[in-house]
mmCIF file of C-alpha atoms and ligand atoms in Angstrom:
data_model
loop_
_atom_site.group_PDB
_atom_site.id
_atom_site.type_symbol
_atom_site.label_atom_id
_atom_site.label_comp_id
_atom_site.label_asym_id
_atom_site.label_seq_id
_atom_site.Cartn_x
_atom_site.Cartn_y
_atom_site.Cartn_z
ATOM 1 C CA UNK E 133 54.459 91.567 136.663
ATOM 2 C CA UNK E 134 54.447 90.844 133.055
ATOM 3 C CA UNK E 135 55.125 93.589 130.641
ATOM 4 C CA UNK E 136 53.222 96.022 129.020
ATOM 5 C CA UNK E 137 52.114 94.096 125.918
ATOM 6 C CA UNK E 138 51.656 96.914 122.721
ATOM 7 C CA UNK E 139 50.200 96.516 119.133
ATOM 8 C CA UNK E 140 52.006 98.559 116.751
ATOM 9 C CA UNK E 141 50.735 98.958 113.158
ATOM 10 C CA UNK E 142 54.420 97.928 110.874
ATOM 11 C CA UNK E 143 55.807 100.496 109.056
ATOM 12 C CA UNK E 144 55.891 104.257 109.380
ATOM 13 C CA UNK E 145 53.474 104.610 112.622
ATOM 14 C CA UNK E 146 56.258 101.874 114.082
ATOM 15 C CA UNK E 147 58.788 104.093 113.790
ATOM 16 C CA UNK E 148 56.974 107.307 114.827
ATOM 17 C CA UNK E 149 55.959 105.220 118.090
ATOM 18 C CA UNK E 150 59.328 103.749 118.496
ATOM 19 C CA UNK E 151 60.804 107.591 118.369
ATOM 20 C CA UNK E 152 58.467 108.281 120.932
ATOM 21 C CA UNK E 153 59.650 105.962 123.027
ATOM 22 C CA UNK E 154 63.361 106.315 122.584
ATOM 23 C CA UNK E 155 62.728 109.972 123.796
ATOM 24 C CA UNK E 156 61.093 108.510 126.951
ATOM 25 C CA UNK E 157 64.276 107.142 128.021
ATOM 26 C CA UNK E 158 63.383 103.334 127.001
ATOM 27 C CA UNK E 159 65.838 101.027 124.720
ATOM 28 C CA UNK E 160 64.562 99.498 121.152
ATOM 29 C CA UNK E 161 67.229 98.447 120.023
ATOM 30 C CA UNK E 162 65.824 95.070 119.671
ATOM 31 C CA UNK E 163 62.668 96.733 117.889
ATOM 32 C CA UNK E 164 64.987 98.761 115.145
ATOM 33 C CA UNK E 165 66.786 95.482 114.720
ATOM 34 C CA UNK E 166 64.155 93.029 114.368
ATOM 35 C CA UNK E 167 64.767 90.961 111.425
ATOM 36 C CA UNK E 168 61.778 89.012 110.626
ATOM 37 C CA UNK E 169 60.991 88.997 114.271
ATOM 38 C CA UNK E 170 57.355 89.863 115.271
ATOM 39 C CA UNK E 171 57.460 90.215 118.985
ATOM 40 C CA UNK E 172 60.212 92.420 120.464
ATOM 41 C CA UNK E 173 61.096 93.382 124.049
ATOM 42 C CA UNK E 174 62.015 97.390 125.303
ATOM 43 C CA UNK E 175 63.532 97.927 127.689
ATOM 44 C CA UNK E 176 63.665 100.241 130.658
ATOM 45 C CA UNK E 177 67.395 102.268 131.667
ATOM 46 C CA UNK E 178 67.967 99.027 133.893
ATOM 47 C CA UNK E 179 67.300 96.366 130.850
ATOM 48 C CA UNK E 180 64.339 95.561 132.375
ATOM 49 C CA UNK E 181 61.585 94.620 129.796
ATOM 50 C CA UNK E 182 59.011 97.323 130.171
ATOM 51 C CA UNK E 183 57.268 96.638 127.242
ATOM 52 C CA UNK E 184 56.087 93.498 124.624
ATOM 53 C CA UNK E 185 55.995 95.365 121.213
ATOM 54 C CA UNK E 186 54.009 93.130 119.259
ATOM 55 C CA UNK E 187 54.050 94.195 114.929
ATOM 56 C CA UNK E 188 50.896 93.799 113.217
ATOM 57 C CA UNK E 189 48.718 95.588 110.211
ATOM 58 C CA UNK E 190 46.699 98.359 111.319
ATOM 59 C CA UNK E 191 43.284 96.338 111.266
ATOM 60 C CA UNK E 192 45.266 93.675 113.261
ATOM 61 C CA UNK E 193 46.317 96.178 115.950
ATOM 62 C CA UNK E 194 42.649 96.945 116.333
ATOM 63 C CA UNK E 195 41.264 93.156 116.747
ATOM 64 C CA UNK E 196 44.359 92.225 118.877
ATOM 65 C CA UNK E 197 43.352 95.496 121.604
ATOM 66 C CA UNK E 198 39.619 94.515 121.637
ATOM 67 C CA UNK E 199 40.444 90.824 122.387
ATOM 68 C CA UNK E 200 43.004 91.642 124.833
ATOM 69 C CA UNK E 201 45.397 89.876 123.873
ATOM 70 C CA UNK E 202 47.245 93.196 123.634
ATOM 71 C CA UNK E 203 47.319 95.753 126.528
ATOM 72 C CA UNK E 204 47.370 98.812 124.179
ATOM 73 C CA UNK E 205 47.724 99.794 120.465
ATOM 74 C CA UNK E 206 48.909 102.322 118.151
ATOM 75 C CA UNK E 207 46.757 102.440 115.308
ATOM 76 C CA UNK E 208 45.812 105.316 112.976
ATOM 77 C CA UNK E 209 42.227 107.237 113.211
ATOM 78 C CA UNK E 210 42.004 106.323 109.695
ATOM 79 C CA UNK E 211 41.628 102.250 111.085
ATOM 80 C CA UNK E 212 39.732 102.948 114.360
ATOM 81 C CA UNK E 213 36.958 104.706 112.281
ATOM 82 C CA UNK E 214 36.847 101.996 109.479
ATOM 83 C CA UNK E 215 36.837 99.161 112.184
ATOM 84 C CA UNK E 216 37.419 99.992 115.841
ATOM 85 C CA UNK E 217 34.047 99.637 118.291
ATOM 86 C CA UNK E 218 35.338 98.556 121.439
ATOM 87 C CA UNK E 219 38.127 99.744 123.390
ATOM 88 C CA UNK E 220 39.139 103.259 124.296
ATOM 89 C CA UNK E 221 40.857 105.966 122.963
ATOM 90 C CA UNK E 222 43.405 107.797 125.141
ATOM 91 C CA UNK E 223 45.659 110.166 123.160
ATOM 92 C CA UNK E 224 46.181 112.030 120.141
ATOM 93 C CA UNK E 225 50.206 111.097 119.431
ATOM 94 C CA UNK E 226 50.648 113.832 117.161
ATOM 95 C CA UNK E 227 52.223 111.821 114.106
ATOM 96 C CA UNK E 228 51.034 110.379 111.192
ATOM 97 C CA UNK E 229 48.806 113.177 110.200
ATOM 98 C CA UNK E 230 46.507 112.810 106.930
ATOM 99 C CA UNK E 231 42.942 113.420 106.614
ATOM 100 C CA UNK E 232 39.750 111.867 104.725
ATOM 101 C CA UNK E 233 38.563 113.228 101.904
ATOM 102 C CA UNK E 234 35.978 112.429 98.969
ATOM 103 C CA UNK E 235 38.028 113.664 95.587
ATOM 104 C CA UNK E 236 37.041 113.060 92.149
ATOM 105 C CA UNK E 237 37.769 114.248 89.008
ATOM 106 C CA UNK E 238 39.264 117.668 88.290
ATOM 107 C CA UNK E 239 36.602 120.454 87.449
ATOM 108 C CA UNK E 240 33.370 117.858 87.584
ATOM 109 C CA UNK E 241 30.543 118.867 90.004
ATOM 110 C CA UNK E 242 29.974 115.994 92.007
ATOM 111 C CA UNK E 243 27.194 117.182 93.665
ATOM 112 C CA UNK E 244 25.215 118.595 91.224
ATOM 113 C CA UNK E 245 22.479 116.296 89.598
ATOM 114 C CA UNK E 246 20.279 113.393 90.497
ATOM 115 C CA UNK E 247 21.827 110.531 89.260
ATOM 116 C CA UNK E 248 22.686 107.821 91.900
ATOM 117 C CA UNK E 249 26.743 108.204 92.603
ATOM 118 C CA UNK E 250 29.538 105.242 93.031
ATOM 119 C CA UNK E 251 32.068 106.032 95.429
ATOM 120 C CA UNK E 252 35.265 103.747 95.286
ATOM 121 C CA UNK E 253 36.968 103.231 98.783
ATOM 122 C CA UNK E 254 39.264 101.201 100.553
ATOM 123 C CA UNK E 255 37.047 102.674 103.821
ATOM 124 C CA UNK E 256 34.236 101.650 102.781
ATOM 125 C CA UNK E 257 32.222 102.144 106.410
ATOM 126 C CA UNK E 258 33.840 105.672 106.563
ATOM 127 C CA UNK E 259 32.275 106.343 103.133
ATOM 128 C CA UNK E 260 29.192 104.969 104.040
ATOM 129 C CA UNK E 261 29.162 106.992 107.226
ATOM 130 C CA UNK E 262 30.091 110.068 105.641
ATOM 131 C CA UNK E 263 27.221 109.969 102.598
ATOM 132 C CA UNK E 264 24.512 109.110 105.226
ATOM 133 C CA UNK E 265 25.128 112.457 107.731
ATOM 134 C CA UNK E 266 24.827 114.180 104.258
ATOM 135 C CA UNK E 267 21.444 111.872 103.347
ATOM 136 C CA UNK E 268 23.014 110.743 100.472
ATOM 137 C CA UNK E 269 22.372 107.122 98.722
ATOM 138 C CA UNK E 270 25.282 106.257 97.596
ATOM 139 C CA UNK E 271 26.867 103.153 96.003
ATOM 140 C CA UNK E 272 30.113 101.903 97.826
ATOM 141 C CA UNK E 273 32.364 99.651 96.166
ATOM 142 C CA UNK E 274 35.592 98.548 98.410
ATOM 143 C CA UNK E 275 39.274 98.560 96.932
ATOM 144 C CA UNK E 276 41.944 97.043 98.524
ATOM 145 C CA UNK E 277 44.367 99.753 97.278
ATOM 146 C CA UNK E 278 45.379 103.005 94.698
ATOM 147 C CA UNK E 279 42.555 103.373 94.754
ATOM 148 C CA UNK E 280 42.692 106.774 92.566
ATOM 149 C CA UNK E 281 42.505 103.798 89.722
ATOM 150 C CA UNK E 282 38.445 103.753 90.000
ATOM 151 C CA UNK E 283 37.391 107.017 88.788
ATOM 152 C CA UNK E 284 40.160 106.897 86.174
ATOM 153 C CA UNK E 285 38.971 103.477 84.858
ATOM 154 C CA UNK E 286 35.270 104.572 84.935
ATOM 155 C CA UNK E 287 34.040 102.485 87.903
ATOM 156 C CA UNK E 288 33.225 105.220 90.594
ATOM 157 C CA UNK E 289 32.421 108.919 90.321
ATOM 158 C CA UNK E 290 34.889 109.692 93.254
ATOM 159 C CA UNK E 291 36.453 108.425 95.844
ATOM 160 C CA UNK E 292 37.003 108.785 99.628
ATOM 161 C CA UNK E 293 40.193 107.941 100.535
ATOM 162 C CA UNK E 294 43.116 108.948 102.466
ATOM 163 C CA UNK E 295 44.997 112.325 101.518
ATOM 164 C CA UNK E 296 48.633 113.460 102.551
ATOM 165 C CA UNK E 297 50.354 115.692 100.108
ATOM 166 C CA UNK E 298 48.225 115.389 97.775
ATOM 167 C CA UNK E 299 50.280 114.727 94.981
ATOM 168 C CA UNK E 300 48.677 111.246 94.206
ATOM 169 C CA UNK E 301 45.244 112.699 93.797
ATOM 170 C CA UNK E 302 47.052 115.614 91.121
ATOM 171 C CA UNK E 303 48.854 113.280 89.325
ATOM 172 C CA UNK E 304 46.251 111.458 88.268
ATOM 173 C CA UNK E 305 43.976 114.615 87.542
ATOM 174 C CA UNK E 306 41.699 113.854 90.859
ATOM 175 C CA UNK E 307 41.032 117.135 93.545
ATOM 176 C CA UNK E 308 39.544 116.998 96.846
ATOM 177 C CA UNK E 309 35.565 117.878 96.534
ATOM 178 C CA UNK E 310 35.929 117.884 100.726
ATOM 179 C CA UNK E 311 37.792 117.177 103.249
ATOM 180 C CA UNK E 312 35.462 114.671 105.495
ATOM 181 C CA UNK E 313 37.930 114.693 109.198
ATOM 182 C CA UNK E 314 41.756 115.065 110.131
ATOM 183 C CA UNK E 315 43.812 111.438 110.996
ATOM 184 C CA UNK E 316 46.875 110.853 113.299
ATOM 185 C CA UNK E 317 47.657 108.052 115.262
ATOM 186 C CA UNK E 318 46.046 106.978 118.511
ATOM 187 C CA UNK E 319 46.793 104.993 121.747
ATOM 188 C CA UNK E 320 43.746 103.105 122.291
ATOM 189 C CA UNK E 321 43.741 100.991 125.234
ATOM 190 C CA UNK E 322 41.884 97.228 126.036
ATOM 191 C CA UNK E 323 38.694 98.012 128.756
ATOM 192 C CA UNK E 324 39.615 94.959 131.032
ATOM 193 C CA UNK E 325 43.561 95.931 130.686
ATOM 194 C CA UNK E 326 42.406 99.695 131.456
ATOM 195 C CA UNK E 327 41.015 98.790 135.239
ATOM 196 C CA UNK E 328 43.476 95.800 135.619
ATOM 197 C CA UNK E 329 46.745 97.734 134.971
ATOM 198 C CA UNK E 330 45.904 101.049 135.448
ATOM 199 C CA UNK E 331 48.325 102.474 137.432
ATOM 200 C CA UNK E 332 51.117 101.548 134.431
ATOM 201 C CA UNK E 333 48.723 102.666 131.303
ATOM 202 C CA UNK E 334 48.162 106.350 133.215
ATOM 203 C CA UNK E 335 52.105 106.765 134.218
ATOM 204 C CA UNK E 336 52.503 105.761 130.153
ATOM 205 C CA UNK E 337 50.369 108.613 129.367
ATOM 206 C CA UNK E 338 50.945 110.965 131.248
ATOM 207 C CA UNK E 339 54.832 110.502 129.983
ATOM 208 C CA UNK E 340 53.604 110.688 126.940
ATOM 209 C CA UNK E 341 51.636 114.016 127.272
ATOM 210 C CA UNK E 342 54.471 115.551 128.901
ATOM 211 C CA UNK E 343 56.840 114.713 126.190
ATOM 212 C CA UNK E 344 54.891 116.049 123.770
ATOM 213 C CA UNK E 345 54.372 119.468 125.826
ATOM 214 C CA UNK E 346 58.003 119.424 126.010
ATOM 215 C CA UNK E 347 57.987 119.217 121.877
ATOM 216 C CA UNK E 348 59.496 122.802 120.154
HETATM 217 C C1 LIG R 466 47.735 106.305 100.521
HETATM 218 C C2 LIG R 466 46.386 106.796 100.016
HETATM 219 C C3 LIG R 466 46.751 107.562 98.780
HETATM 220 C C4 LIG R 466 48.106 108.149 99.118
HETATM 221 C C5 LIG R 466 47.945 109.584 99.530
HETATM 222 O O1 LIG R 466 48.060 105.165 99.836
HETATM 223 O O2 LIG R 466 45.509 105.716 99.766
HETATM 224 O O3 LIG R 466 46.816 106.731 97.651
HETATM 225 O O4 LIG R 466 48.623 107.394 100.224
HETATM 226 O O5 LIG R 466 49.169 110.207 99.796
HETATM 227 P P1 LIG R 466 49.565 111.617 99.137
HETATM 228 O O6 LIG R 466 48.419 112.564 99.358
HETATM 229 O O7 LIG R 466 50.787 112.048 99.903
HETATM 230 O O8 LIG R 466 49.854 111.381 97.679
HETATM 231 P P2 LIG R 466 49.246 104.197 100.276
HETATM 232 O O9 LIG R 466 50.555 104.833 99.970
HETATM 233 O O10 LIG R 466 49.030 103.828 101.713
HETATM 234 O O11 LIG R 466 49.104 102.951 99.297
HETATM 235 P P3 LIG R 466 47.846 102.092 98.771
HETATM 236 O O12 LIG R 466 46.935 103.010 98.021
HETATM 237 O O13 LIG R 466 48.458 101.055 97.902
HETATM 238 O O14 LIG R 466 47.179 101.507 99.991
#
């Protein structure tokens, strides 16, 4: 059987996931030391290859799951709710917590007014989404990054973007207005890969679930 074949998103989700993994029992070593290399074996206690990590940007992880091309993914909410449709969602994996949030300006009442407002976003369907449950017309006007610059510059009244700490928005005199949902990363799984290899994707979660019950 061909292994388990896994979209990670690069970067700090990769080596939450990878952590993860390691406390399953499984071997990425290859993974940790991966060079330039973008498809990496791990390996089971035996050297087996259990898995085909495959490392890709977030929105990539997404398109790669719903053509099936990859069995699973780990992806942020942040991405599945900007551009995931099609594929399903198994688990919660605890890391890489954030949240959404419109901010703007410190002490300015966005709401307040009538005056049609510009939001600046790098999300811009989550902004969208959010502004229409509220029945709000608003402008949306995509940015590929920092985007904290908008408001500053006088393009957008606020923003909706992604919020850890905090300390971007205050040091560059922005607060949250509200907080629009909480992020951490997901497993989402391919449909077709879902009936077709189900009996390894379930063991993999429920592994997964019991590691994390086992978490202080
Ligand atoms: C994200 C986000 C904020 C910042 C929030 O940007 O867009 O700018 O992190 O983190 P904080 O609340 O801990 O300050 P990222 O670092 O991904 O860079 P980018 O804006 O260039 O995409």
């Amino acid at each position: 059987m061909k292994p388990l074949r896994i979209a990670l998103t690069k970067g700090r989700l990769e080596k939450d996931t990878v952590g993860l993994f390691e406390k399953l029992g499984y071997d990425c070593s290859e993974v940790k030391n991966k060079g330039r290399r973008l498809i990496l074996p791990i390996y089971d206690g035996e050297g087996n290859t259990t898995f085909e990590v495959v490392l890709a940007k977030a929105a990539d992880v997404i398109t790669y799951v719903e053509h099936g091309v990859c069995d699973l993914g780990v992806a942020g909410k942040d991405t599945i709710m900007e551009h995931g449709s099609s594929f399903y969602e198994v688990l919660d994996l605890g890391f890489g917590k954030c949240r959404f949030a419109l901010a703007g300006p410190v002490g300015k009442d966005f709401f307040t007014g009538y005056k049609s407002r510009t939001i600046a976003s790098k999300y811009p369907n989550v902004a969208r989404a959010f502004f229409e449950s509220k029945a709000m017309d608003v402008r949306v006007i995509k940015i590929e990054g920092s985007v904290e610059l908008a408001p500053l510059l006088g393009l957008s009244d606020a923003i909706v973007d992604i919020v850890e700490t905090g300390s971007t928005l205050r040091e560059n005199g922005l607060e949250v207005i509200e907080t629009i949902c909480e992020i951490s990363a997901r497993m989402i799984v391919n449909t077709a890969a879902m009936k077709l290899r189900k009996a390894e994707i379930e063991a993999l979660i429920r592994q997964i679930e019991q590691a994390k019950e086992e978490q202080p």
